[in-house]
mmCIF file of C-alpha atoms in Angstrom:
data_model
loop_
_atom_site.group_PDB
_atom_site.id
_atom_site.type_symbol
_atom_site.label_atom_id
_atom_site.label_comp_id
_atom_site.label_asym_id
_atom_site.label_seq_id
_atom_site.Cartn_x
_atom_site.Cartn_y
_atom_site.Cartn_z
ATOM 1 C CA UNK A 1 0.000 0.000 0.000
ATOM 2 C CA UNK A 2 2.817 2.110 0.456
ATOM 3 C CA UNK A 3 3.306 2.103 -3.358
ATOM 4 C CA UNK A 4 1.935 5.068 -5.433
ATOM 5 C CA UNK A 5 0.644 3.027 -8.030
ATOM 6 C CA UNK A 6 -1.879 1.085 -5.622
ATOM 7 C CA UNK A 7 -3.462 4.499 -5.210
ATOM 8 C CA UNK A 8 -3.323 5.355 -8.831
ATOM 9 C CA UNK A 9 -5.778 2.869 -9.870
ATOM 10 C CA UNK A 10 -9.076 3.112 -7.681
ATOM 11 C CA UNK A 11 -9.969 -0.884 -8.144
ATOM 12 C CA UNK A 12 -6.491 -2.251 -7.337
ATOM 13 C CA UNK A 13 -6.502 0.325 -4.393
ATOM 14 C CA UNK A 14 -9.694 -1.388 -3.016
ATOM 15 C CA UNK A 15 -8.501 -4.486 -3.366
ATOM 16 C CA UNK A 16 -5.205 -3.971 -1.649
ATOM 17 C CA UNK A 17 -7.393 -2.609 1.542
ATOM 18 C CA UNK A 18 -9.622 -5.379 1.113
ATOM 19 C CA UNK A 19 -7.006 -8.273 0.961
ATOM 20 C CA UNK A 20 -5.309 -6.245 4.371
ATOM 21 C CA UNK A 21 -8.552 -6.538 6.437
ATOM 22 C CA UNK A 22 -8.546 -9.812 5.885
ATOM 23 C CA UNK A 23 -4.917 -10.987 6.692
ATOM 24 C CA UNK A 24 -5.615 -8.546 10.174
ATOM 25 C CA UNK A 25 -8.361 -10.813 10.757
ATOM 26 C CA UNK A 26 -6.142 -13.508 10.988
ATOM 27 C CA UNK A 27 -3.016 -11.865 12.490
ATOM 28 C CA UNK A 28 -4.420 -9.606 15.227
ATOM 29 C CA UNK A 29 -5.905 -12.365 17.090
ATOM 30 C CA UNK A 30 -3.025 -14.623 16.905
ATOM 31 C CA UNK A 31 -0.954 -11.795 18.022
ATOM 32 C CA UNK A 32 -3.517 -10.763 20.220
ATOM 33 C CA UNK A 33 -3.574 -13.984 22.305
ATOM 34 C CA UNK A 34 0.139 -14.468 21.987
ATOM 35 C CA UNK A 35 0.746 -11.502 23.795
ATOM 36 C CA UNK A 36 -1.810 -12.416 26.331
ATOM 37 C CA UNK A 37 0.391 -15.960 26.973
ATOM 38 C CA UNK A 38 3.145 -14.134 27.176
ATOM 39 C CA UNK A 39 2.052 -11.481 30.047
ATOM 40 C CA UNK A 40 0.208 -14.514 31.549
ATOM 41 C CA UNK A 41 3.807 -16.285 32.224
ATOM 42 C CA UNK A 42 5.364 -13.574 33.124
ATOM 43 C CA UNK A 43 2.329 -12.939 35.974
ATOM 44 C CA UNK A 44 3.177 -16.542 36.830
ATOM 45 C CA UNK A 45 6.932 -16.152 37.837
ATOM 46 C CA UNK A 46 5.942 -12.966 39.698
ATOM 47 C CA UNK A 47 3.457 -14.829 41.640
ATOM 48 C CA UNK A 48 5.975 -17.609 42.537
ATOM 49 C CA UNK A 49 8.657 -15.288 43.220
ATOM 50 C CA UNK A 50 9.042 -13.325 46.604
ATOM 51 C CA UNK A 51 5.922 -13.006 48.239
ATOM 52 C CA UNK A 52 6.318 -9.038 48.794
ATOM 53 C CA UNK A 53 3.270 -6.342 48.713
ATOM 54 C CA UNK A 54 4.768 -4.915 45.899
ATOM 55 C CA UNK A 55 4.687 -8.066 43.746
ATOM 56 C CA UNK A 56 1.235 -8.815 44.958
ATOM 57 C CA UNK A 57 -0.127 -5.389 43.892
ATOM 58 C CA UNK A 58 1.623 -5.522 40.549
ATOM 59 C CA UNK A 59 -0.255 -8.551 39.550
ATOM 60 C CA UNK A 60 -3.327 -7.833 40.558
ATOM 61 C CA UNK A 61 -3.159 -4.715 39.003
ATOM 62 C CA UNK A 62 -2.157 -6.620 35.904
ATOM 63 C CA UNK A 63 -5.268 -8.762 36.338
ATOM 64 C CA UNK A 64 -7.532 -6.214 37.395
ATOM 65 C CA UNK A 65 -9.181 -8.195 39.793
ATOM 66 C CA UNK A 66 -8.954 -12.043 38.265
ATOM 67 C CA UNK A 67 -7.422 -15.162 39.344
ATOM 68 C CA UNK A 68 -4.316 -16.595 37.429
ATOM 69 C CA UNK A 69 -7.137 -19.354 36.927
ATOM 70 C CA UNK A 70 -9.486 -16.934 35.613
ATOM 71 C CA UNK A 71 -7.067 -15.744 32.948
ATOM 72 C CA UNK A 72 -6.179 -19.177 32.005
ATOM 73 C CA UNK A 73 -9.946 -20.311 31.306
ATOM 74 C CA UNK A 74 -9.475 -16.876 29.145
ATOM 75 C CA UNK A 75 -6.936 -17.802 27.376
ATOM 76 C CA UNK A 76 -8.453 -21.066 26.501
ATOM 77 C CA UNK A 77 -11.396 -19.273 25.081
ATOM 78 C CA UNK A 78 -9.372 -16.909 23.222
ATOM 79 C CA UNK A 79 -7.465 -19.831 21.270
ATOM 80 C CA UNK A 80 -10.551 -21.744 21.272
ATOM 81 C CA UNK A 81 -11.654 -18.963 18.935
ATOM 82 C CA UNK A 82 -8.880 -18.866 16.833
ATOM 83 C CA UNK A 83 -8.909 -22.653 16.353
ATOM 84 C CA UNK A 84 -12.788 -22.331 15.439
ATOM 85 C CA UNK A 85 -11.593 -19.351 12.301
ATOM 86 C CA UNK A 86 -8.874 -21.591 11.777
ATOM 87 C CA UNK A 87 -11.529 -23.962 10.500
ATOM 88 C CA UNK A 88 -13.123 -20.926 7.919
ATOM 89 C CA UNK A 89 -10.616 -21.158 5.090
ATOM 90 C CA UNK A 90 -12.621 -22.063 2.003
ATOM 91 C CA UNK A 91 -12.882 -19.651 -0.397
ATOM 92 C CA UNK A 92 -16.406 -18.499 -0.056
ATOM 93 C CA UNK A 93 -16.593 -18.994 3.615
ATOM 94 C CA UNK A 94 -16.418 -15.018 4.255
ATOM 95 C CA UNK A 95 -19.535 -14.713 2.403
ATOM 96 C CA UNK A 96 -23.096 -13.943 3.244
ATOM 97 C CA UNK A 97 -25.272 -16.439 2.920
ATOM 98 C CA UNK A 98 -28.148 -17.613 1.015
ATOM 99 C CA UNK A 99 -30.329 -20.210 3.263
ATOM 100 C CA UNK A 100 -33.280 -22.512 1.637
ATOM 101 C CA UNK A 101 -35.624 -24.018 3.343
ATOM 102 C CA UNK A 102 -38.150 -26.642 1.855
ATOM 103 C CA UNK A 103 -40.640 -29.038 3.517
ATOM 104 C CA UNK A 104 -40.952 -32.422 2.901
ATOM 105 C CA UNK A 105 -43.619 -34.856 2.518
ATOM 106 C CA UNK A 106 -46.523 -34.438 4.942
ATOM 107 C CA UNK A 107 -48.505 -31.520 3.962
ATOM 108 C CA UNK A 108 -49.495 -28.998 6.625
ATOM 109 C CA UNK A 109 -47.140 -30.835 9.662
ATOM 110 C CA UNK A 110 -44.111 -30.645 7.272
ATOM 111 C CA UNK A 111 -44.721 -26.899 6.396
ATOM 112 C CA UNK A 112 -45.167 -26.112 9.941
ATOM 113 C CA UNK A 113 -42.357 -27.381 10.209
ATOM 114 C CA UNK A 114 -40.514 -25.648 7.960
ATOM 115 C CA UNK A 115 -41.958 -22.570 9.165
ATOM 116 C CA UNK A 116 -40.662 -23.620 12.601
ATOM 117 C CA UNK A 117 -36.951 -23.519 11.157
ATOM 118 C CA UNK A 118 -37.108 -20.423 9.165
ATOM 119 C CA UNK A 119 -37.961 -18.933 13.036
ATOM 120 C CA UNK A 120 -34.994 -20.544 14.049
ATOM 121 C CA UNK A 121 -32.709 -18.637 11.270
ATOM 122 C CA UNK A 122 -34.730 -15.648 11.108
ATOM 123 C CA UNK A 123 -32.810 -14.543 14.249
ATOM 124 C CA UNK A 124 -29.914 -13.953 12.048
ATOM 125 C CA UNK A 125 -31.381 -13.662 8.666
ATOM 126 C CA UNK A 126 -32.972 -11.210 6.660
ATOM 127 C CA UNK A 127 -36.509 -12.459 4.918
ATOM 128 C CA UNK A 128 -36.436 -12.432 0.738
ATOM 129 C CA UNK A 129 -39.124 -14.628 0.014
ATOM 130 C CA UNK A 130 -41.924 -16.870 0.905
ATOM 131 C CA UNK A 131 -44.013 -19.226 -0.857
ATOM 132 C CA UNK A 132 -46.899 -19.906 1.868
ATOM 133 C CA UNK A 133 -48.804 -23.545 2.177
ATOM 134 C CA UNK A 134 -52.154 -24.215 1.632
ATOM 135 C CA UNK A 135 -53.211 -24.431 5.599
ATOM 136 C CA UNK A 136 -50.182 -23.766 8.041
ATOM 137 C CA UNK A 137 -46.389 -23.204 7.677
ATOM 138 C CA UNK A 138 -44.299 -22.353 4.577
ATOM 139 C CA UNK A 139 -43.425 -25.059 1.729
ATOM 140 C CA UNK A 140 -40.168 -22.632 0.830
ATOM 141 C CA UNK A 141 -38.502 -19.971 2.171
ATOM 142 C CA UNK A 142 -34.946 -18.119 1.430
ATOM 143 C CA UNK A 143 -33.259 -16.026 3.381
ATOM 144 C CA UNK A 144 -30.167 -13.901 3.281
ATOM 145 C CA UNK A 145 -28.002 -14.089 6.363
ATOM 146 C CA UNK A 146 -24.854 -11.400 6.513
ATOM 147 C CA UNK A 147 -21.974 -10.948 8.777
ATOM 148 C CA UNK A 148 -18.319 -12.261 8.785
ATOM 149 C CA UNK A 149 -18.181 -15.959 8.001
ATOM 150 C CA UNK A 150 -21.828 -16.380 7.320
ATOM 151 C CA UNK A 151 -21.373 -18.945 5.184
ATOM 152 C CA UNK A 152 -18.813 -20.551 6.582
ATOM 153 C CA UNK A 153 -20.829 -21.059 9.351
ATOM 154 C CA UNK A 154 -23.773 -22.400 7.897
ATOM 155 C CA UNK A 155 -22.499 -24.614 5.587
ATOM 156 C CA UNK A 156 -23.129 -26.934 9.030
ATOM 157 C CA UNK A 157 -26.728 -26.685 8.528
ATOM 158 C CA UNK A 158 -27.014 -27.891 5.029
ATOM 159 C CA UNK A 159 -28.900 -30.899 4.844
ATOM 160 C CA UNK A 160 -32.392 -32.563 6.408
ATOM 161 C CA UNK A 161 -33.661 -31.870 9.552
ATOM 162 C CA UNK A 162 -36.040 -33.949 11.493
ATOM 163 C CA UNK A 163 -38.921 -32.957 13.711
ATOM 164 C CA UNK A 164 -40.482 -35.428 16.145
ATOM 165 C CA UNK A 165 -43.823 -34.233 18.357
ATOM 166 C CA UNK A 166 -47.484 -34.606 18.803
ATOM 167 C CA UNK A 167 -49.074 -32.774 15.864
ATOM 168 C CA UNK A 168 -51.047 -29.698 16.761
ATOM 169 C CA UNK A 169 -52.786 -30.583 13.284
ATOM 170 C CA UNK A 170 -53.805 -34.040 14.448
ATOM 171 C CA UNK A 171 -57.365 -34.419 16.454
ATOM 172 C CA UNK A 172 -56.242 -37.645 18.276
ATOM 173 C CA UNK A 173 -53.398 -35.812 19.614
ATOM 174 C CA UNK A 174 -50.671 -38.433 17.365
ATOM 175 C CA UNK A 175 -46.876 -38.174 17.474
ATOM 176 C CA UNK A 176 -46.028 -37.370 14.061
ATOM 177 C CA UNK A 177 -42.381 -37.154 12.603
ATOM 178 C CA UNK A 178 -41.875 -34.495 9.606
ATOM 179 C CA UNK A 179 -39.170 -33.221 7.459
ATOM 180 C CA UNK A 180 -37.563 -30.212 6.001
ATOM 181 C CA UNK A 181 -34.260 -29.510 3.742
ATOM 182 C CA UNK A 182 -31.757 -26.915 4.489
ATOM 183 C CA UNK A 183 -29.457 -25.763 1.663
ATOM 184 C CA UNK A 184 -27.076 -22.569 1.827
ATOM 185 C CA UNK A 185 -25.592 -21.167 -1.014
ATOM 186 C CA UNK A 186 -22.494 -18.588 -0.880
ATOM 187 C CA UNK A 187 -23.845 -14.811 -1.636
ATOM 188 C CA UNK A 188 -21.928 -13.925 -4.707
ATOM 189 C CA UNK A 189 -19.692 -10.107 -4.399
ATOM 190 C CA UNK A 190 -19.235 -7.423 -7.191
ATOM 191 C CA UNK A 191 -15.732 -8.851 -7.834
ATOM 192 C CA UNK A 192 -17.157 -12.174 -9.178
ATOM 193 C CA UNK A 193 -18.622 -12.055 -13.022
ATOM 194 C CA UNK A 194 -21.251 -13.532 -13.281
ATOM 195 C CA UNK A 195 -22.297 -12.911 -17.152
ATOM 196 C CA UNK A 196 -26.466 -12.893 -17.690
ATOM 197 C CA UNK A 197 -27.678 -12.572 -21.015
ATOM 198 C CA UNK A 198 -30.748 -10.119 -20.965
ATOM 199 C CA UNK A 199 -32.197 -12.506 -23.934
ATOM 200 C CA UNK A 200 -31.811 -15.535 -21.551
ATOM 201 C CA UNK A 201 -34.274 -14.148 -19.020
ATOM 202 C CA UNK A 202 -37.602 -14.418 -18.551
ATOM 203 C CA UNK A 203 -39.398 -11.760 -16.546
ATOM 204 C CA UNK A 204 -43.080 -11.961 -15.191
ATOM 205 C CA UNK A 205 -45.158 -9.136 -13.175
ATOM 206 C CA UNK A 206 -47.864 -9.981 -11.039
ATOM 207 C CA UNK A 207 -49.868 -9.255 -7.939
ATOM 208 C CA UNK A 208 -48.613 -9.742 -4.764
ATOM 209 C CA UNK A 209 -50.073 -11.895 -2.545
ATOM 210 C CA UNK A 210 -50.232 -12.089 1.292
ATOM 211 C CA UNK A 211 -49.908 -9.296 4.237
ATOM 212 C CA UNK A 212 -49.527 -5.919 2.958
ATOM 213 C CA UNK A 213 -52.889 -4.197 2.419
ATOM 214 C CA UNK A 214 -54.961 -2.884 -0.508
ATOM 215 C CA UNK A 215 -51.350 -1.533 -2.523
ATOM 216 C CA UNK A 216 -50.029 -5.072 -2.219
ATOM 217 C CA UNK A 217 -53.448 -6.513 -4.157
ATOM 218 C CA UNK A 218 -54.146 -3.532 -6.577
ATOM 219 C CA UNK A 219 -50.412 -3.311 -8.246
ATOM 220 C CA UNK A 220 -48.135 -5.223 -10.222
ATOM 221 C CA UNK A 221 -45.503 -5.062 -7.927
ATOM 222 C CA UNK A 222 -43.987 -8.635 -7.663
ATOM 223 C CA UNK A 223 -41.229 -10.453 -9.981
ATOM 224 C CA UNK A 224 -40.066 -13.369 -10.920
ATOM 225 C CA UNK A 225 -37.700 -14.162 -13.126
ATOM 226 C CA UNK A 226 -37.174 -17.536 -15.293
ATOM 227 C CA UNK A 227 -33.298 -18.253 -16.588
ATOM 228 C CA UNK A 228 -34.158 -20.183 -19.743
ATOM 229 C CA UNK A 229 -30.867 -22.126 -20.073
ATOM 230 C CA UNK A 230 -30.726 -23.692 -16.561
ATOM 231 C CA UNK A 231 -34.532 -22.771 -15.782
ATOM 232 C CA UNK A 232 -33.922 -21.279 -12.576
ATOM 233 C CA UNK A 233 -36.362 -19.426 -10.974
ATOM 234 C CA UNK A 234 -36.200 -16.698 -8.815
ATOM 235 C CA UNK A 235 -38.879 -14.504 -7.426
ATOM 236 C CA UNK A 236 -39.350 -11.698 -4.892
ATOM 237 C CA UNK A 237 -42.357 -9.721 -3.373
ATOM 238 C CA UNK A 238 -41.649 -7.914 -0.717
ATOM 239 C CA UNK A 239 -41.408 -4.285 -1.773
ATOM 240 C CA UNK A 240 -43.757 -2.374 -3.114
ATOM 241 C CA UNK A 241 -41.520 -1.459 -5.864
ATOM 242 C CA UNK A 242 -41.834 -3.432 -8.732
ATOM 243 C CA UNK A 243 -38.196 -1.874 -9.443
ATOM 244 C CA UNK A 244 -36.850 -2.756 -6.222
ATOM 245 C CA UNK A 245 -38.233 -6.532 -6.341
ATOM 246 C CA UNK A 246 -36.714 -7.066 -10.039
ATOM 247 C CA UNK A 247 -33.151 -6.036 -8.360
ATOM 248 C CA UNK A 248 -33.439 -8.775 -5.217
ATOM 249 C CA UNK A 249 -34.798 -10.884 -7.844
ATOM 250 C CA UNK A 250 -31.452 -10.696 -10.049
ATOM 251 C CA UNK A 251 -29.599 -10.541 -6.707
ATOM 252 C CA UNK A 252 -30.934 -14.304 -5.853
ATOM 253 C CA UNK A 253 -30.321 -15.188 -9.405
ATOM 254 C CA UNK A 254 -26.754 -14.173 -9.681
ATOM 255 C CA UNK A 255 -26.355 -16.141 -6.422
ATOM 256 C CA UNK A 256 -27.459 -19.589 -7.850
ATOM 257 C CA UNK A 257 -25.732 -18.934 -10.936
ATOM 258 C CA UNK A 258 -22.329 -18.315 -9.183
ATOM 259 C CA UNK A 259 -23.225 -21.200 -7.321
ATOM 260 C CA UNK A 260 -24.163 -24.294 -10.055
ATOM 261 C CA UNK A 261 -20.884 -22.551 -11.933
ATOM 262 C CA UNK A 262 -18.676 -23.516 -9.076
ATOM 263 C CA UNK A 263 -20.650 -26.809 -8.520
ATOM 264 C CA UNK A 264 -19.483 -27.524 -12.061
ATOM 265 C CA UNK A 265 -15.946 -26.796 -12.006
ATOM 266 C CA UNK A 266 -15.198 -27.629 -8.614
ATOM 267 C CA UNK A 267 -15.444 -31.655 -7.739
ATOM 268 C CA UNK A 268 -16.191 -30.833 -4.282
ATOM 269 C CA UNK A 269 -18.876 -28.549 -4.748
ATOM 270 C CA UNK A 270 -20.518 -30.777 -6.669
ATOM 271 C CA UNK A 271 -19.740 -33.383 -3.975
ATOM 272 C CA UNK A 272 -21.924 -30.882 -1.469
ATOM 273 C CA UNK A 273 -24.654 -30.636 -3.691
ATOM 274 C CA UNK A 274 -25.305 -34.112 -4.380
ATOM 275 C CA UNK A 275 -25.433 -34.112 -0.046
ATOM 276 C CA UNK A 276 -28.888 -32.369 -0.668
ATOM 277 C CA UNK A 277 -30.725 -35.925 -0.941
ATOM 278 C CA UNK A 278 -34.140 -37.244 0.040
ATOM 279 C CA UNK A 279 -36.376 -34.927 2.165
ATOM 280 C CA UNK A 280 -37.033 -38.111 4.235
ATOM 281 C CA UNK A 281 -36.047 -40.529 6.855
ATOM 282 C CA UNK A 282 -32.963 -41.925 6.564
ATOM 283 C CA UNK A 283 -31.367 -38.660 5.717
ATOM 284 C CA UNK A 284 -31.492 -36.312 8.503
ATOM 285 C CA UNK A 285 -28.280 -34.501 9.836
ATOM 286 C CA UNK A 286 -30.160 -33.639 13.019
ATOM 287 C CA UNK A 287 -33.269 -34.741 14.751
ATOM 288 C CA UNK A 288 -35.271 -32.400 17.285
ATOM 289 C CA UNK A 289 -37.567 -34.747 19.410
ATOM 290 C CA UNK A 290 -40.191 -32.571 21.469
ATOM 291 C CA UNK A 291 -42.300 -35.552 22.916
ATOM 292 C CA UNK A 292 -42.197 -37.726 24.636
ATOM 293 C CA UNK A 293 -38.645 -36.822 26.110
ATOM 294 C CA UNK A 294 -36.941 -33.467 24.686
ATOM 295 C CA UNK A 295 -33.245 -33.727 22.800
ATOM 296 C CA UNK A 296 -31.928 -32.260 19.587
ATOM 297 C CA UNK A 297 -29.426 -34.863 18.415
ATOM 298 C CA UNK A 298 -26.867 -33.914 15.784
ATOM 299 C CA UNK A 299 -26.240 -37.312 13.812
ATOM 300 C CA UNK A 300 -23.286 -36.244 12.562
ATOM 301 C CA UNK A 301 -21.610 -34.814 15.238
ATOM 302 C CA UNK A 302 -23.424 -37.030 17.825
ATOM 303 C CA UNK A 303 -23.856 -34.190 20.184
ATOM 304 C CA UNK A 304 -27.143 -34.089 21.904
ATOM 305 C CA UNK A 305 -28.788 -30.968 23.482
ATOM 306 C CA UNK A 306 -31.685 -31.317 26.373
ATOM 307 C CA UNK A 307 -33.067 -28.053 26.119
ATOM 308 C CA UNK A 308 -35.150 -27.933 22.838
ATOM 309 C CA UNK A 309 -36.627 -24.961 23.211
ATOM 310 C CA UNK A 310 -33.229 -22.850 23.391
ATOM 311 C CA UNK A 311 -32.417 -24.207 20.315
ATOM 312 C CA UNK A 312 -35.582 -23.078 18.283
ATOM 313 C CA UNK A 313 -34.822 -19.772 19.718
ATOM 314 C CA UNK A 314 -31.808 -19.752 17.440
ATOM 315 C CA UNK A 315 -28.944 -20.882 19.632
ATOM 316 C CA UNK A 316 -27.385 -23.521 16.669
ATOM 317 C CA UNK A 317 -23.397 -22.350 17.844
ATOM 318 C CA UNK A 318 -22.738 -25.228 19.747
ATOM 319 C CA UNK A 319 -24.068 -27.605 17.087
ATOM 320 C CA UNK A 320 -22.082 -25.412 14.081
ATOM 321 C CA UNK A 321 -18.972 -25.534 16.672
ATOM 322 C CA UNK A 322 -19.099 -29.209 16.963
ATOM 323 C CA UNK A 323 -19.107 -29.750 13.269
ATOM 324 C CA UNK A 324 -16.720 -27.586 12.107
ATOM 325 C CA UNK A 325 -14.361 -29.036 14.635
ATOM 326 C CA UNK A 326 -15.389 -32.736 13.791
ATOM 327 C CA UNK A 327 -15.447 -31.970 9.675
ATOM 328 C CA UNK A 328 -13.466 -28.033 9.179
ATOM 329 C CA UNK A 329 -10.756 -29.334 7.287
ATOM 330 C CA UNK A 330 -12.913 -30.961 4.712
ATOM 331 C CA UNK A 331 -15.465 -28.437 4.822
ATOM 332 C CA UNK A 332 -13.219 -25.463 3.985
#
């Protein structure tokens, strides 16, 4: 950066500071807890040394007011950290995210069910589209989730996930077991082409549908768009810009297109996609039993959380933790 010609030219220039944020993301916490260790030892021979008031008060004020002990279980968090971004080196892990939901076989229980996840990600995501069922629930839903390492991060969710519970659907009170696919896709950035042909779309108006009052029914205001070679489709209602639903549209679209491109020049990517499967039993990553005992068991991982409820509230870190440790090498 200290170069004149980075400056010169306004893309290399972003790129430069670009490529630096990211290296600091990786060098100021390794230096950051190195330094820590080091100050921690040092604490540690003035503690064992002579047993004077001065010694005493320098390490506690070098504490400020924690054990040795304390800052060890610090420490250990601090690296256990590092280890964890250690495991987000693939080369779209930095990326938003785009997160599908589908439901599986079972009509209304399976889109509740569905609907039930999309609560569960919602915490952290923000809502592009929704294709309601018939009764209850959602058969589809996408979401874009953004923040450092999204998608790193929730590449541990992709797959089936299995719900086990008396059905509020059923009269006789049943237990009923249902199904719903997650899939997450990498959100593509400016710096990746991604070449449409205008001629190779096609784009349809209509009515939106759903919450929004009388505007919502009376214009033209939703999109969806139809690529004709792959016949992907795409579609977005939420704003009551036609103008602004065409550009989340193309958004989405440019995101599966980057995606199936990589899919087909990358062996492994293809390798994940083929992971996507039956919506059925058999293939679950994770099972979330709510009667007649409560457990959410991660099948690959094999680690099993009591409190069900916590989870549905969003709190999936110790289950993403767990498989990035168990599978981060392979992942990224």
């Amino acid at each position: 950066m200290a170069e004149g010609s980075v400056w010169a030219d306004q893309e290399k220039s972003r790129q430069a500071v670009q490529e630096i944020k990211e290296l600091k993301r990786w060098v100021d916490p390794y230096h950051a807890v190195r330094k820590r260790i080091e100050d921690a030892r040092a604490l540690l021979e003035l503690s064992q040394g002579e047993a004077d008031e001065e010694h005493a008060r320098l390490v506690a004020e070098m504490l400020k007011g924690k054990s040795l002990e304390q800052e060890a279980d610090g420490i250990a968090a601090q690296l256990e950290a590092l280890e964890l971004q250690n495991m987000l080196r693939g080369s779209d892990d930095n990326r938003d995210a785009l997160l599908t939901i589908h439901s599986g076989a079972g009509g209304t229980e399976s889109q509740d069910w569905a609907e039930m996840l999309m609560r569960m990600y919602t915490r952290w995501a923000e809502m592009l589209d929704l294709l309601q069922g018939e009764e209850a629930g959602i058969k589809s839903a996408e979401l874009q989730i953004s923040g450092q390492y999204a998608y790193g991060l929730l590449k541990a969710e992709k797959g089936v996930h299995r719900l086990v519970r008396i059905s509020p659907f059923d009269a006789q009170s049943r237990r009923h077991t249902s199904f719903a696919s997650v899939f997450v896709y990498p959100v593509v950035d400016e710096d990746i082409e991604i070449d449409i042909n205008e001629d190779d779309l096609r784009i349809d108006v209509y009515r939106a549908s759903g919450k929004g009052g009388q505007h919502v029914n009376k214009t033209s205001s939703a999109v969806r768009i139809t690529h004709l070679p792959t016949n992907i489709v795409v579609q977005c209602q939420n704003e009551r810009s036609q103008f602004k639903n065409k550009a989340t549209a193309m958004k989405m679209l440019k995101a599966r297109l980057y995606e199936r491109a990589v899919a087909e020049r990358d062996a492994k990517k293809a390798e994940v996609d083929k992971q996507k499967g039956d919506i059925a039993f058999g293939s679950q990553i994770r099972s979330y039993v709510f009667q007649p005992y409560t457990m959410v068991n991660d099948h690959r991982t094999e680690l099993k959380v009591a409190d069900v409820q916590k989870v549905m509230d969003g709190d999936l870190d110790p289950f993403i933790e767990a498989y990035l440790k168990r599978f981060g090498s392979k992942a990224a």
